[in-house]
PDB file of C-alpha atoms in Angstrom:
ATOM      1  CA  MET A   1      21.359  16.011  -4.104  1.00  0.00           C
ATOM      2  CA  PHE A   2      20.768  19.638  -3.155  1.00  0.00           C
ATOM      3  CA  LYS A   3      22.768  20.803  -6.172  1.00  0.00           C
ATOM      4  CA  LEU A   4      20.566  18.692  -8.433  1.00  0.00           C
ATOM      5  CA  ILE A   5      17.429  20.207  -6.914  1.00  0.00           C
ATOM      6  CA  GLN A   6      18.824  23.712  -7.300  1.00  0.00           C
ATOM      7  CA  ARG A   7      19.683  23.068 -10.954  1.00  0.00           C
ATOM      8  CA  LEU A   8      16.185  21.731 -11.582  1.00  0.00           C
ATOM      9  CA  GLN A   9      14.644  24.790  -9.943  1.00  0.00           C
ATOM     10  CA  GLN A  10      16.586  27.057 -12.279  1.00  0.00           C
ATOM     11  CA  LYS A  11      15.288  25.330 -15.425  1.00  0.00           C
ATOM     12  CA  PRO A  12      12.209  26.667 -17.239  1.00  0.00           C
ATOM     13  CA  GLU A  13       8.837  25.312 -16.157  1.00  0.00           C
ATOM     14  CA  ASN A  14       8.238  23.405 -19.403  1.00  0.00           C
ATOM     15  CA  GLU A  15      11.490  21.529 -19.030  1.00  0.00           C
ATOM     16  CA  ARG A  16      10.784  20.771 -15.357  1.00  0.00           C
ATOM     17  CA  ARG A  17       7.379  19.343 -16.308  1.00  0.00           C
ATOM     18  CA  ARG A  18       8.976  17.180 -18.991  1.00  0.00           C
ATOM     19  CA  ILE A  19      11.538  15.883 -16.492  1.00  0.00           C
ATOM     20  CA  LEU A  20       8.737  15.204 -14.018  1.00  0.00           C
ATOM     21  CA  ILE A  21       6.695  13.225 -16.541  1.00  0.00           C
ATOM     22  CA  VAL A  22       9.664  11.189 -17.756  1.00  0.00           C
ATOM     23  CA  SER A  23      10.890  10.386 -14.247  1.00  0.00           C
ATOM     24  CA  THR A  24       7.387   9.492 -13.029  1.00  0.00           C
ATOM     25  CA  PHE A  25       6.835   7.225 -16.027  1.00  0.00           C
ATOM     26  CA  SER A  26      10.253   5.594 -15.525  1.00  0.00           C
ATOM     27  CA  ILE A  27       9.672   4.900 -11.834  1.00  0.00           C
ATOM     28  CA  THR A  28       6.201   3.525 -12.556  1.00  0.00           C
ATOM     29  CA  LEU A  29       7.603   1.298 -15.290  1.00  0.00           C
ATOM     30  CA  VAL A  30      10.285  -0.079 -12.966  1.00  0.00           C
ATOM     31  CA  ILE A  31       7.697  -0.813 -10.252  1.00  0.00           C
ATOM     32  CA  PHE A  32       5.420  -2.493 -12.808  1.00  0.00           C
ATOM     33  CA  LEU A  33       8.270  -4.646 -14.138  1.00  0.00           C
ATOM     34  CA  VAL A  34       9.259  -5.737 -10.628  1.00  0.00           C
ATOM     35  CA  TRP A  35       5.629  -6.572  -9.887  1.00  0.00           C
ATOM     36  CA  LEU A  36       5.295  -8.468 -13.154  1.00  0.00           C
ATOM     37  CA  ALA A  37       8.479 -10.427 -12.494  1.00  0.00           C
ATOM     38  CA  SER A  38       7.305 -11.418  -9.017  1.00  0.00           C
ATOM     39  CA  PHE A  39       3.861 -12.315 -10.367  1.00  0.00           C
ATOM     40  CA  THR A  40       5.245 -14.551 -13.113  1.00  0.00           C
ATOM     41  CA  HIS A  41       7.661 -16.115 -10.618  1.00  0.00           C
ATOM     42  CA  GLU A  42       4.719 -16.867  -8.335  1.00  0.00           C
ATOM     43  CA  LEU A  43       2.793 -18.428 -11.223  1.00  0.00           C
ATOM     44  CA  MET A  44       5.760 -20.569 -12.225  1.00  0.00           C
ATOM     45  CA  PHE A  45       6.335 -21.637  -8.608  1.00  0.00           C
ATOM     46  CA  LYS A  46       2.696 -22.638  -8.168  1.00  0.00           C
ATOM     47  CA  SER A  47       2.580 -24.491 -11.480  1.00  0.00           C
ATOM     48  CA  ASN A  48       5.710 -26.494 -10.588  1.00  0.00           C
ATOM     49  CA  ASN A  49       4.399 -27.516  -7.166  1.00  0.00           C
ATOM     50  CA  SER A  50       0.837 -28.385  -8.112  1.00  0.00           C
ATOM     51  CA  LYS A  51      -0.844 -30.533 -10.702  1.00  0.00           C
ATOM     52  CA  THR A  52      -2.723 -27.564 -12.154  1.00  0.00           C
ATOM     53  CA  VAL A  53      -0.735 -25.955 -14.940  1.00  0.00           C
ATOM     54  CA  GLU A  54      -3.245 -23.243 -15.845  1.00  0.00           C
ATOM     55  CA  ILE A  55      -3.631 -20.527 -13.250  1.00  0.00           C
ATOM     56  CA  ASN A  56      -6.197 -17.908 -14.024  1.00  0.00           C
ATOM     57  CA  PRO A  57      -5.227 -14.408 -12.785  1.00  0.00           C
ATOM     58  CA  ILE A  58      -8.895 -13.654 -12.096  1.00  0.00           C
ATOM     59  CA  THR A  59      -9.100 -16.699  -9.820  1.00  0.00           C
ATOM     60  CA  LEU A  60      -5.950 -15.583  -8.001  1.00  0.00           C
ATOM     61  CA  LEU A  61      -7.433 -12.129  -7.512  1.00  0.00           C
ATOM     62  CA  GLN A  62     -10.700 -13.586  -6.200  1.00  0.00           C
ATOM     63  CA  ASN A  63      -8.804 -15.819  -3.766  1.00  0.00           C
ATOM     64  CA  ASN A  64      -6.668 -12.930  -2.531  1.00  0.00           C
ATOM     65  CA  LEU A  65      -9.692 -10.681  -2.065  1.00  0.00           C
ATOM     66  CA  GLY A  66     -11.510 -13.486  -0.237  1.00  0.00           C
ATOM     67  CA  ASN A  67      -8.536 -13.979   2.082  1.00  0.00           C
ATOM     68  CA  ALA A  68      -8.325 -10.244   2.722  1.00  0.00           C
ATOM     69  CA  SER A  69     -12.049 -10.099   3.458  1.00  0.00           C
ATOM     70  CA  THR A  70     -11.804 -13.012   5.893  1.00  0.00           C
ATOM     71  CA  GLY A  71      -8.841 -11.413   7.649  1.00  0.00           C
ATOM     72  CA  LEU A  72     -10.656  -8.095   7.903  1.00  0.00           C
ATOM     73  CA  ASN A  73     -13.745  -9.794   9.343  1.00  0.00           C
ATOM     74  CA  HIS A  74     -11.635 -11.569  11.984  1.00  0.00           C
ATOM     75  CA  PHE A  75      -9.939  -8.295  12.851  1.00  0.00           C
ATOM     76  CA  MET A  76     -13.266  -6.494  13.220  1.00  0.00           C
ATOM     77  CA  GLU A  77     -14.706  -9.288  15.391  1.00  0.00           C
ATOM     78  CA  ALA A  78     -11.631  -9.274  17.632  1.00  0.00           C
ATOM     79  CA  SER A  79     -11.734  -5.484  17.912  1.00  0.00           C
ATOM     80  CA  SER A  80     -15.427  -5.423  18.817  1.00  0.00           C
ATOM     81  CA  SER A  81     -14.983  -8.145  21.435  1.00  0.00           C
ATOM     82  CA  ASN A  82     -12.026  -6.253  22.920  1.00  0.00           C
ATOM     83  CA  ILE A  83     -14.080  -3.069  23.098  1.00  0.00           C
ATOM     84  CA  GLN A  84     -16.987  -4.904  24.741  1.00  0.00           C
ATOM     85  CA  ASN A  85     -14.621  -6.397  27.335  1.00  0.00           C
ATOM     86  CA  LEU A  86     -13.312  -3.007  28.439  1.00  0.00           C
ATOM     87  CA  PRO A  87     -14.341  -2.114  31.998  1.00  0.00           C
ATOM     88  CA  ALA A  88     -16.727   0.778  32.484  1.00  0.00           C
ATOM     89  CA  SER A  89     -14.586   3.824  33.082  1.00  0.00           C
ATOM     90  CA  SER A  90     -16.274   5.845  35.813  1.00  0.00           C
ATOM     91  CA  SER A  91     -12.937   7.062  37.213  1.00  0.00           C
ATOM     92  CA  SER A  92     -12.223   9.163  34.134  1.00  0.00           C
ATOM     93  CA  SER A  93     -15.543  10.988  34.393  1.00  0.00           C
ATOM     94  CA  SER A  94     -15.072  11.583  38.130  1.00  0.00           C
ATOM     95  CA  THR A  95     -11.572  12.909  37.446  1.00  0.00           C
ATOM     96  CA  LEU A  96     -12.994  15.228  34.832  1.00  0.00           C
ATOM     97  CA  ASN A  97     -15.650  16.454  37.247  1.00  0.00           C
ATOM     98  CA  ALA A  98     -13.064  16.971  39.994  1.00  0.00           C
ATOM     99  CA  THR A  99     -10.813  19.042  37.754  1.00  0.00           C
ATOM    100  CA  THR A 100     -13.660  21.244  36.541  1.00  0.00           C
ATOM    101  CA  SER A 101     -15.016  21.820  40.051  1.00  0.00           C
ATOM    102  CA  THR A 102     -11.618  22.883  41.476  1.00  0.00           C
ATOM    103  CA  GLU A 103     -11.099  25.532  38.831  1.00  0.00           C
TER     104      GLU A 103
END
């Protein structure tokens, strides 16, 4: 791996940029194809298990965003209730005062 990096560093800048663009495009294409394959598999799985054959991608996106929003709201409510249930911390301020007075 280090030899490959050293060889790339020795190439001219134009060639390095071309390699960068091609490799970035290739990796992005692979990720997109994997995502597309999983998305179409999910659509096929849902259409086989339910009576609805047509699944609108916009509806799926709205449902996913709604679920994410609900989960975020529950998380925020739980966090705020946990913060409100914390005991008042007077010992930390007295410890701070004790350390500053001894110095």
